[in-house]
Tab-separated table of N, CA and C in Angstrom:
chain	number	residue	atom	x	y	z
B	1	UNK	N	32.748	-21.696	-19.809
B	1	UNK	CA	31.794	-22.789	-19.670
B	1	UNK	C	31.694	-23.507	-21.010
B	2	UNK	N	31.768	-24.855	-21.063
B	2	UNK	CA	31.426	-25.803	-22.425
B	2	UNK	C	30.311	-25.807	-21.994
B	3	UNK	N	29.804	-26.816	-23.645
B	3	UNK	CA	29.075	-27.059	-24.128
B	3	UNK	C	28.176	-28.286	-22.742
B	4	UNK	N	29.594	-29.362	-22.771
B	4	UNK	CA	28.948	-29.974	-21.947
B	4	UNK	C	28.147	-29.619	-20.298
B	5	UNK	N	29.506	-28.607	-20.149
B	5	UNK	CA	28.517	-28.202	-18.902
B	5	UNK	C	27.228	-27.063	-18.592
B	6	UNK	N	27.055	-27.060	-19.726
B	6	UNK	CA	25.780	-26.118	-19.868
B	6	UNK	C	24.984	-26.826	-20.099
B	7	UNK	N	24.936	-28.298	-21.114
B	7	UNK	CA	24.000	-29.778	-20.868
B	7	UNK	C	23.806	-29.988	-19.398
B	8	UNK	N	24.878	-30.003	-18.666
B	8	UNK	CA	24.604	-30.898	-17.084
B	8	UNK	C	24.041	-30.187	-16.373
B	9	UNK	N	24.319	-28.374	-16.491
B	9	UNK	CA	23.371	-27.655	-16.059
B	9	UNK	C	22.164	-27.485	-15.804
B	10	UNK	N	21.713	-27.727	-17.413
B	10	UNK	CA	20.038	-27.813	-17.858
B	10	UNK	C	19.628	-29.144	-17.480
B	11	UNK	N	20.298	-29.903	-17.286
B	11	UNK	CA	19.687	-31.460	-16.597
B	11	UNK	C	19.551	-31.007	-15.098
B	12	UNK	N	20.466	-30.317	-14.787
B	12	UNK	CA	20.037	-30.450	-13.497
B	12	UNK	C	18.786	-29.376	-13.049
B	13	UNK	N	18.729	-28.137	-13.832
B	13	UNK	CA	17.470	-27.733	-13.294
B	13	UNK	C	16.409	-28.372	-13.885
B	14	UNK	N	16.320	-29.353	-15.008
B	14	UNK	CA	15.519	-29.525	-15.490
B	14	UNK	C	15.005	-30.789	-14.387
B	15	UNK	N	16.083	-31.693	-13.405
B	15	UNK	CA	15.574	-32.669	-12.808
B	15	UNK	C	14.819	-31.504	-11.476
B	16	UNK	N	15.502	-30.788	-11.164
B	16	UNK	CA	14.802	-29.984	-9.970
B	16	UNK	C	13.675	-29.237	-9.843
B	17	UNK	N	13.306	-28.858	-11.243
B	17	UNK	CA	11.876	-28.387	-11.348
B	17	UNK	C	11.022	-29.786	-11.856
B	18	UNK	N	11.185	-30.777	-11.892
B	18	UNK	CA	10.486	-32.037	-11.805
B	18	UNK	C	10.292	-32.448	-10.912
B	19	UNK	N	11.458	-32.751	-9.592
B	19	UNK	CA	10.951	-32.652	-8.725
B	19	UNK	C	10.018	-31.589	-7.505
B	20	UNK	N	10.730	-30.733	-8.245
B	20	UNK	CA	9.163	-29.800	-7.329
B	20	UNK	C	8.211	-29.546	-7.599
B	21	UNK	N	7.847	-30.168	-9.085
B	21	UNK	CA	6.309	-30.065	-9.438
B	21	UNK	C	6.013	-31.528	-9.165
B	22	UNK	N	6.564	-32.535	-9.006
B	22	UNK	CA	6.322	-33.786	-7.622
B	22	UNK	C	5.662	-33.581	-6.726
B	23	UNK	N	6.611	-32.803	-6.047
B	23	UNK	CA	6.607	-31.934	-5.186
B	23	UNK	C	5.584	-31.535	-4.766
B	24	UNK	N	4.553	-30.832	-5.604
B	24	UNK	CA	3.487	-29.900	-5.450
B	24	UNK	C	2.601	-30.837	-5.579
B	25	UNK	N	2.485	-31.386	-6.694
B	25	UNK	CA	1.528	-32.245	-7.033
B	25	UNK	C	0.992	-32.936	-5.655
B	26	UNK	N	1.819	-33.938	-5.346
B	26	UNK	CA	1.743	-34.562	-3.734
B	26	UNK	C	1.344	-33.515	-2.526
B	27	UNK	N	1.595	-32.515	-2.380
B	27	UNK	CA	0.915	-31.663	-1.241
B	27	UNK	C	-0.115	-31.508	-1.812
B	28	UNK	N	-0.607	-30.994	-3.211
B	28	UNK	CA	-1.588	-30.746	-3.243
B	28	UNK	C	-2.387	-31.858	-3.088
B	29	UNK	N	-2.045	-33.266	-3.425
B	29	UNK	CA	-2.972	-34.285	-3.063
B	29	UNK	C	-3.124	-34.679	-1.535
B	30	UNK	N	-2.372	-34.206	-1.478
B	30	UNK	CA	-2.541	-34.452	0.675
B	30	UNK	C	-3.720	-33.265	1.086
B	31	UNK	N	-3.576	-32.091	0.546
B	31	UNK	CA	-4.402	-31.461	0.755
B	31	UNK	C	-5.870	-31.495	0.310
B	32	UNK	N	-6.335	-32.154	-0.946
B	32	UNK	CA	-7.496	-32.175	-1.539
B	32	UNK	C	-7.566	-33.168	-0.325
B	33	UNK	N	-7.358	-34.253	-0.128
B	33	UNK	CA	-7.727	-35.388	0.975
B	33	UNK	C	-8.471	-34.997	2.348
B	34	UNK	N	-7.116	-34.500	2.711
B	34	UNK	CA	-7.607	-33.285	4.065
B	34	UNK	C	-9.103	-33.226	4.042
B	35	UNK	N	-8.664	-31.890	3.153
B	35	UNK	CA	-9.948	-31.314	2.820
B	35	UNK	C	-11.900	-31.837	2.871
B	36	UNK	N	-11.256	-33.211	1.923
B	36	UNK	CA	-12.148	-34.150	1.542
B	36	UNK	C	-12.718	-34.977	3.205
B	37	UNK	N	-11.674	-35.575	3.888
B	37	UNK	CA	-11.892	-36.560	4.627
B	37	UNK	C	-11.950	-35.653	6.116
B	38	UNK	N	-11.159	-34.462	6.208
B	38	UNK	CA	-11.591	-34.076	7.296
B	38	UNK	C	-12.188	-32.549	7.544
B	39	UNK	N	-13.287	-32.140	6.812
B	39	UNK	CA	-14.319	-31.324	7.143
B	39	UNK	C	-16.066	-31.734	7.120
B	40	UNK	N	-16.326	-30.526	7.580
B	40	UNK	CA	-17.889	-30.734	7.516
B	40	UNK	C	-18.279	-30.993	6.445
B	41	UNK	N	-19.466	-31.767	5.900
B	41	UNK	CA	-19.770	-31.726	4.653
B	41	UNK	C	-20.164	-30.257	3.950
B	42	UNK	N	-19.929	-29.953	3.140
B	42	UNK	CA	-20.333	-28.857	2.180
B	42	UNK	C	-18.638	-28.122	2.229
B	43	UNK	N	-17.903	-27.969	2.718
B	43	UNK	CA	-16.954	-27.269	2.855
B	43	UNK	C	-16.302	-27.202	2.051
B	44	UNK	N	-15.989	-28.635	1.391
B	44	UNK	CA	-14.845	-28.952	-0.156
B	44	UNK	C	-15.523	-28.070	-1.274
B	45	UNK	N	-16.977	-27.633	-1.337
B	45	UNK	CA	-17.391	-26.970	-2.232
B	45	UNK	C	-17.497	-26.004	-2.127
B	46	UNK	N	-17.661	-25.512	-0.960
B	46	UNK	CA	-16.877	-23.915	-0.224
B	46	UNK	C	-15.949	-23.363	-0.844
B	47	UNK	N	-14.684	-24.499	-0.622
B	47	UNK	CA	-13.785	-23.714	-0.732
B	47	UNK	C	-13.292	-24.210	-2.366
B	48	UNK	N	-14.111	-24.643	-3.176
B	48	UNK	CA	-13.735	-25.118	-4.680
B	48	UNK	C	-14.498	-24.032	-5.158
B	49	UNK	N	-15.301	-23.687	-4.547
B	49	UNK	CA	-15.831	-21.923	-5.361
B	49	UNK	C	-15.231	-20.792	-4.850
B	50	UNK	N	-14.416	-20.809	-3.586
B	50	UNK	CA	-13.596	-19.741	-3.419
B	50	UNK	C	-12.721	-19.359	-4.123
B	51	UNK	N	-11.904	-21.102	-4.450
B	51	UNK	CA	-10.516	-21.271	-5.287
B	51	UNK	C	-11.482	-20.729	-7.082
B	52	UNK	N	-11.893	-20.769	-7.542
B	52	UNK	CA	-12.551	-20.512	-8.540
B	52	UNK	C	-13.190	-19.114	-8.891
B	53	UNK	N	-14.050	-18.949	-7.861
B	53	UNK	CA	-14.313	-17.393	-7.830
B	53	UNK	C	-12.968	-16.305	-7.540
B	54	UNK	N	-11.992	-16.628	-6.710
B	54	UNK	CA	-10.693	-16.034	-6.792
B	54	UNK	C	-10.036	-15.980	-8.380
B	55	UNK	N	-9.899	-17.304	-8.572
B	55	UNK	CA	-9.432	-17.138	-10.182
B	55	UNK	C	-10.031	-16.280	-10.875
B	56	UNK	N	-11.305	-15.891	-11.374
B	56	UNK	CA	-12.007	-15.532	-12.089
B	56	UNK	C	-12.058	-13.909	-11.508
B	57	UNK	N	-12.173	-13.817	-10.486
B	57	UNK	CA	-12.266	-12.495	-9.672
B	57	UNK	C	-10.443	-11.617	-10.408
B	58	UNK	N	-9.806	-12.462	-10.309
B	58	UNK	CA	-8.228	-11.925	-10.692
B	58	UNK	C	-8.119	-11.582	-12.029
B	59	UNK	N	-8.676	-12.925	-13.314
B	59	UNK	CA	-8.691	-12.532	-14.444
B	59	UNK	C	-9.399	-11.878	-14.789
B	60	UNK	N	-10.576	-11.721	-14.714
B	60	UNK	CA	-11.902	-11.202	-15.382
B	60	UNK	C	-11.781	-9.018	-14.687
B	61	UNK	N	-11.578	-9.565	-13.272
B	61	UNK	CA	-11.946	-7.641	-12.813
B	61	UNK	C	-10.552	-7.224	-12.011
B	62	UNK	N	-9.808	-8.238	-11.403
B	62	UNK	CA	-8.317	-7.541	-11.378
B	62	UNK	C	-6.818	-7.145	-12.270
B	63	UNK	N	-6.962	-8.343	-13.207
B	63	UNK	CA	-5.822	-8.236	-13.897
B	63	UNK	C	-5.683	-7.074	-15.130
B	64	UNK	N	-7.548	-7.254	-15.113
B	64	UNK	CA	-7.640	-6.013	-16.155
B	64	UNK	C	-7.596	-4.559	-15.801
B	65	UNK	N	-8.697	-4.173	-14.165
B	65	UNK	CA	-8.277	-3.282	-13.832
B	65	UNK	C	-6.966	-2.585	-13.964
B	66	UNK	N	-5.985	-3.373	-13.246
B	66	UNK	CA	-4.338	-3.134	-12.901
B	66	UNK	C	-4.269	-2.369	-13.959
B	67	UNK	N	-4.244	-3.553	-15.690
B	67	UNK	CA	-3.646	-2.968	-16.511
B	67	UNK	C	-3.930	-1.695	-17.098
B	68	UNK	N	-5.039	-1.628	-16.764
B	68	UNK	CA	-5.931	-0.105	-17.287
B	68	UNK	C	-5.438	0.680	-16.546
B	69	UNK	N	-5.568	0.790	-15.317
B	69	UNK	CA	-4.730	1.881	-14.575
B	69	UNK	C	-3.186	2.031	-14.683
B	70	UNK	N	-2.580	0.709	-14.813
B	70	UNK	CA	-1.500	1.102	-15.482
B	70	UNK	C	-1.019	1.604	-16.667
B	71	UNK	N	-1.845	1.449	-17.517
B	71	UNK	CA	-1.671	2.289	-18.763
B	71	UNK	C	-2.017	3.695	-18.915
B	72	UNK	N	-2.885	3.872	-17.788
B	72	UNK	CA	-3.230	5.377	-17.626
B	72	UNK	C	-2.029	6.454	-17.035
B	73	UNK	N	-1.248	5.626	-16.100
B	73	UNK	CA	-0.523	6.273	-15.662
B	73	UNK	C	0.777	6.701	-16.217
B	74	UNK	N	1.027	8.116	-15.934
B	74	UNK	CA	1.857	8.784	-16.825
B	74	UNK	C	3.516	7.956	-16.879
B	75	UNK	N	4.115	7.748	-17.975
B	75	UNK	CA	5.327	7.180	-17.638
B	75	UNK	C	6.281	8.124	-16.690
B	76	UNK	N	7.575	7.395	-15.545
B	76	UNK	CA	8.017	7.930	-15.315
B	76	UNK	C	8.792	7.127	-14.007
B	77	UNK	N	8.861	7.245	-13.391
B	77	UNK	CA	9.724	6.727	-11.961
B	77	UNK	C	8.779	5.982	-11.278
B	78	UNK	N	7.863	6.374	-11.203
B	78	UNK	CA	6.915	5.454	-10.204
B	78	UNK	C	5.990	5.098	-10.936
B	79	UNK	N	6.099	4.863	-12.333
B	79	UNK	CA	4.955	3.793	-12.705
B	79	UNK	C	4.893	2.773	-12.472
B	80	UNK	N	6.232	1.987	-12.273
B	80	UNK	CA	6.392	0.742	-12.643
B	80	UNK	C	6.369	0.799	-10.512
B	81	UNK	N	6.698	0.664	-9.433
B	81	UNK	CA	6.621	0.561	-8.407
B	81	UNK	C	4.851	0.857	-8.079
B	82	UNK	N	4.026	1.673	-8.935
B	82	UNK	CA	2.642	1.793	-8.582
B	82	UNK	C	1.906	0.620	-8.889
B	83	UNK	N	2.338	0.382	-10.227
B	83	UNK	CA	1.718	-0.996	-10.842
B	83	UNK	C	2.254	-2.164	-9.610
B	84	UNK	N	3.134	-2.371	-9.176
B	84	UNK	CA	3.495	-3.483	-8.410
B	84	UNK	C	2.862	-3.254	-7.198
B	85	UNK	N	2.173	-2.009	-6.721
B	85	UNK	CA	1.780	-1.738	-5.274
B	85	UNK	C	0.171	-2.046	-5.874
B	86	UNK	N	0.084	-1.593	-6.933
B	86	UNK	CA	-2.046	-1.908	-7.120
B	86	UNK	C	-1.927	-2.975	-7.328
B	87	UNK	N	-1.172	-4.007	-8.258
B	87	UNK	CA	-1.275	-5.271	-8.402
B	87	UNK	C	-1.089	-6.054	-6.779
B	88	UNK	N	-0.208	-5.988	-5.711
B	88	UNK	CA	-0.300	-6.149	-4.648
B	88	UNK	C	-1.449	-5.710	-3.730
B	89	UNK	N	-2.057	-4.914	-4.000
B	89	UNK	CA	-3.280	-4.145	-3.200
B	89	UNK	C	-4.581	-5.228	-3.396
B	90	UNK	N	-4.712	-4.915	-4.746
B	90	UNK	CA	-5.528	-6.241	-5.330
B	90	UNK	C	-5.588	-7.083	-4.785
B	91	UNK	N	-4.479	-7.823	-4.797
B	91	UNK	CA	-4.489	-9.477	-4.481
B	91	UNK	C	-4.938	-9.329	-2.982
B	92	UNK	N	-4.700	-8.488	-2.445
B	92	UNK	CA	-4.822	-8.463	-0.452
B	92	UNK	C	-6.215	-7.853	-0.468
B	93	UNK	N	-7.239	-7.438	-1.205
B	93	UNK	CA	-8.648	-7.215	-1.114
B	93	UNK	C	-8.886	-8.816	-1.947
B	94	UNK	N	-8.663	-9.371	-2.382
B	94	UNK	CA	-9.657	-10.079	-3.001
B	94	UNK	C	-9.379	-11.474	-2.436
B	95	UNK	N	-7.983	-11.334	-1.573
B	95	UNK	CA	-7.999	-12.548	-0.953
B	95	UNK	C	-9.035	-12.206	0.662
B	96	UNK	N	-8.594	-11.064	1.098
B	96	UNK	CA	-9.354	-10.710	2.125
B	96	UNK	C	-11.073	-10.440	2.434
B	97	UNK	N	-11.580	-10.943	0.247
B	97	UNK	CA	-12.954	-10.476	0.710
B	97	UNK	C	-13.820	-11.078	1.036
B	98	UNK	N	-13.298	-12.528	1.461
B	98	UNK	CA	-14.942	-13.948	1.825
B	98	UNK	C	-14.902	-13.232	3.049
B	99	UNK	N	-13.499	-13.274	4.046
B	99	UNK	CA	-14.099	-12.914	5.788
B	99	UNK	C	-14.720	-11.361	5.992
B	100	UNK	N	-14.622	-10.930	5.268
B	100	UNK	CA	-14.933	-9.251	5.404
B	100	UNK	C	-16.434	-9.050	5.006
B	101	UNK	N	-16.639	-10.234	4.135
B	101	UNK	CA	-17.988	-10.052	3.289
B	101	UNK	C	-18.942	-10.881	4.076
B	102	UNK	N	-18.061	-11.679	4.611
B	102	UNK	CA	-19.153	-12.708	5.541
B	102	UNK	C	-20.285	-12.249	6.412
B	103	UNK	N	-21.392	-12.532	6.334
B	103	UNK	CA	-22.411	-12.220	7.333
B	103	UNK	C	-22.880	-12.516	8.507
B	104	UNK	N	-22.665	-12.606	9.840
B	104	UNK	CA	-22.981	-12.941	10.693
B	104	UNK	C	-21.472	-13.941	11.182
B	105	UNK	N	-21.708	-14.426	12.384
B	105	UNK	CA	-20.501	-15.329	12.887
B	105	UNK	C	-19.807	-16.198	12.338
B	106	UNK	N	-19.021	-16.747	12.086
B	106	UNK	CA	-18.451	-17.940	11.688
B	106	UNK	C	-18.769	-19.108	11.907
B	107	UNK	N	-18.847	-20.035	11.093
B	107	UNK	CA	-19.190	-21.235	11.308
B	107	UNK	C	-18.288	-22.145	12.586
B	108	UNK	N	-16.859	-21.282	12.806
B	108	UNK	CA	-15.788	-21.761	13.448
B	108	UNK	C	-15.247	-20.589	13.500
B	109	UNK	N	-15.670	-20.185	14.942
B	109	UNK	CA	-14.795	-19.053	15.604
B	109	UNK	C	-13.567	-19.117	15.801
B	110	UNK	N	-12.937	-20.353	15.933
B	110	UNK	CA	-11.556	-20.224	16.225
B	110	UNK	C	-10.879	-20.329	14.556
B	111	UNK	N	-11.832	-20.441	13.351
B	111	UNK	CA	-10.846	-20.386	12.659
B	111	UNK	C	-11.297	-18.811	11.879
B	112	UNK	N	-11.929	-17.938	12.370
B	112	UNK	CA	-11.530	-16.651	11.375
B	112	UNK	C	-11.705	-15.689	12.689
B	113	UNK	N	-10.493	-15.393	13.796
B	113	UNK	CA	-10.530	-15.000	15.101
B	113	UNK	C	-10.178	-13.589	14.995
B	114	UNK	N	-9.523	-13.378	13.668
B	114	UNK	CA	-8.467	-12.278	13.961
B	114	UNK	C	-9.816	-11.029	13.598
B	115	UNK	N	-9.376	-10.187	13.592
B	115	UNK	CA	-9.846	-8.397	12.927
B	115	UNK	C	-9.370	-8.375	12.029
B	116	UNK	N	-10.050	-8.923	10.892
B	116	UNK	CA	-9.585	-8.537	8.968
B	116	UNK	C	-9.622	-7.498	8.891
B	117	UNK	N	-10.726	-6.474	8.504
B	117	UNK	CA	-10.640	-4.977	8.573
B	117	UNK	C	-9.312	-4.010	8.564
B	118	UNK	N	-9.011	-4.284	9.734
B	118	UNK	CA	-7.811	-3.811	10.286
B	118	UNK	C	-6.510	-4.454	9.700
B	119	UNK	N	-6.613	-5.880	9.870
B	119	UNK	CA	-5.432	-6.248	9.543
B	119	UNK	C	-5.260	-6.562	7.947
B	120	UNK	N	-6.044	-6.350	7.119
B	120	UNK	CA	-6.345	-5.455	5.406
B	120	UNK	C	-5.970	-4.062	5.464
B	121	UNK	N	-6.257	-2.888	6.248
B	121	UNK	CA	-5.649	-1.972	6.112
B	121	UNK	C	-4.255	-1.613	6.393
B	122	UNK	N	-3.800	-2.456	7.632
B	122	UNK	CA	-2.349	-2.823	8.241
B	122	UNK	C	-1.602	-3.207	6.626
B	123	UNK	N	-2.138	-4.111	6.523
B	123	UNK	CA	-1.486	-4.761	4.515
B	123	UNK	C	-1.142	-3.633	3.775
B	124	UNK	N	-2.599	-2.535	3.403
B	124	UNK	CA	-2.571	-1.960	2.742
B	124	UNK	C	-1.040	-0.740	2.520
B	125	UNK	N	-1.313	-0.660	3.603
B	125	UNK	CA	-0.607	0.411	4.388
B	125	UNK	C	1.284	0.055	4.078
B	126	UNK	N	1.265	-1.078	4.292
B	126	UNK	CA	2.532	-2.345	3.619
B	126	UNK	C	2.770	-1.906	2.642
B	127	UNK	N	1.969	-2.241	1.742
B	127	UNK	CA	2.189	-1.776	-0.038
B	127	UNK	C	2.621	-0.785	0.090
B	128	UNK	N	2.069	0.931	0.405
B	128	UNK	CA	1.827	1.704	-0.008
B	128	UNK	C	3.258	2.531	0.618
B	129	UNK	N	3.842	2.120	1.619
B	129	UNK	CA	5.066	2.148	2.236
B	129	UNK	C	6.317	1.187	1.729
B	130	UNK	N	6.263	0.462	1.132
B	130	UNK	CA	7.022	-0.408	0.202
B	130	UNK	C	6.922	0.169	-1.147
B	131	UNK	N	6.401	0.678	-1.713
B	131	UNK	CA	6.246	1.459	-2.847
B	131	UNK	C	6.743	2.744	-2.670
B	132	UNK	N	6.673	3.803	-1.471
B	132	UNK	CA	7.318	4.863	-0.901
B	132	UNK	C	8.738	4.684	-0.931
B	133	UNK	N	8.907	3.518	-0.352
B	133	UNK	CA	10.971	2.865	-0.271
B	133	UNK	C	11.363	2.441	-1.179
B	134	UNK	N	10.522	2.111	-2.302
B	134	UNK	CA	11.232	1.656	-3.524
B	134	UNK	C	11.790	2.850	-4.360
B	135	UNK	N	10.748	3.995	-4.175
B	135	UNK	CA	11.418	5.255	-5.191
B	135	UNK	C	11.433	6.390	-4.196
B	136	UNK	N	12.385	5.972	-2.999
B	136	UNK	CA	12.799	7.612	-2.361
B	136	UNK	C	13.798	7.893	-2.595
B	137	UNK	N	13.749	9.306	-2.736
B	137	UNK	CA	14.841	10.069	-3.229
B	137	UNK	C	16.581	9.269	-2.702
B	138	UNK	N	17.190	9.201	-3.287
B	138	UNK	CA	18.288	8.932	-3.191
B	138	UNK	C	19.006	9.968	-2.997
B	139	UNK	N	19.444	10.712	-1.821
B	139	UNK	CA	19.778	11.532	-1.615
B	139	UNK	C	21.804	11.544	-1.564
B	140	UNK	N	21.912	10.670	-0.680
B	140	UNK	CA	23.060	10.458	-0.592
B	140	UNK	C	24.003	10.676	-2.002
B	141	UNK	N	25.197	11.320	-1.489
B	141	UNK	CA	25.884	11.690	-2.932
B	141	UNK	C	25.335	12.004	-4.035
B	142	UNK	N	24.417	12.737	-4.247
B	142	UNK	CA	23.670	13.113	-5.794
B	142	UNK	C	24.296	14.723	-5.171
B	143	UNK	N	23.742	15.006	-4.110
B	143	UNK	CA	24.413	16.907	-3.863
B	143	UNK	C	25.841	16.907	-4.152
B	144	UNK	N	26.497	15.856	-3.651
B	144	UNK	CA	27.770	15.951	-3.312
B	144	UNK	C	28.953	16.154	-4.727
B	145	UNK	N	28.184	15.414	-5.846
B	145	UNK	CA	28.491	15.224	-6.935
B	145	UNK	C	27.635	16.117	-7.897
B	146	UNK	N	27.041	17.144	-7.675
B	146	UNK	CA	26.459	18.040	-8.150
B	146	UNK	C	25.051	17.759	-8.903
B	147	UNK	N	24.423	16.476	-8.859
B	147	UNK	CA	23.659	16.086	-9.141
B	147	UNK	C	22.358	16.182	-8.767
B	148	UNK	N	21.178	16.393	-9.286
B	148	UNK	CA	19.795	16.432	-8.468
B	148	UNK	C	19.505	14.894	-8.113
B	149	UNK	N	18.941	14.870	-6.881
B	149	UNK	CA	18.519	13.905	-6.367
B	149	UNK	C	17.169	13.096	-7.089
B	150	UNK	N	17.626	11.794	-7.746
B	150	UNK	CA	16.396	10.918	-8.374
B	150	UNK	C	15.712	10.686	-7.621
């Protein structure tokens, strides 16, 4: 590879992540609109303290948790797959906790219809089995080659 084509390279991701922060920008303005022009009143501020209290909920008592527990945990094979399953666990309680926390019916039954509860533990259960498959024993050919199984 030259010089030059490692320039045309970087132009070109550099035009493609321009356009997809275009990209974003514009949905997200279609969406503030939405938002704006077609709900009940109070709702845009609903959900501008959800988007906010989420942020703050992540930096302030999740990101730190994680790291604390990840630092607690002993080095070894499954530290690094635990950290990715609590950091995943996290995010699926704290996105899951306005409908769970909510009191009484919905303002709009047809829009929070499902069984969170359940389908938060269904999640959970995701992680914690995706984290199981990330570090199972590799059995195959480790006997065969006289090796203990990682």
């Amino acid at each position: 590879m030259t010089d030059a084509d490692a320039a045309g390279g970087g132009r070109t991701i550099a035009a493609v992540r321009l356009a997809s922060g275009a990209l974003g920008l514009l949905l997200i303005g279609v969406g503030v609109r939405l938002l704006w022009s077609g709900t009940a009143d109070g709702t845009p501020g609903q959900v501008a303290g959800w988007l906010v209290g989420t942020l703050l909920a992540h930096d302030l008592l999740l990101a730190p948790l994680v790291s604390l527990i990840g630092l607690a945990l002993p080095a070894g094979r499954w530290r690094g797959p635990l950290r990715g399953g609590l950091l995943a666990a996290g995010a699926l309680v704290l996105v899951a906790l306005p409908p769970l926390l909510r009191a009484g019916s919905p303002r709009y039954p047809t829009s929070l219809p499902l069984d969170y509860p359940r389908g938060l533990l269904i999640s959970l259960a995701a992680v914690a089995l995706a984290v199981m498959l990330i570090r199972r024993p590799r059995w195959r050919g480790a006997g065969q080659r006289g090796e203990p199984p990682r």
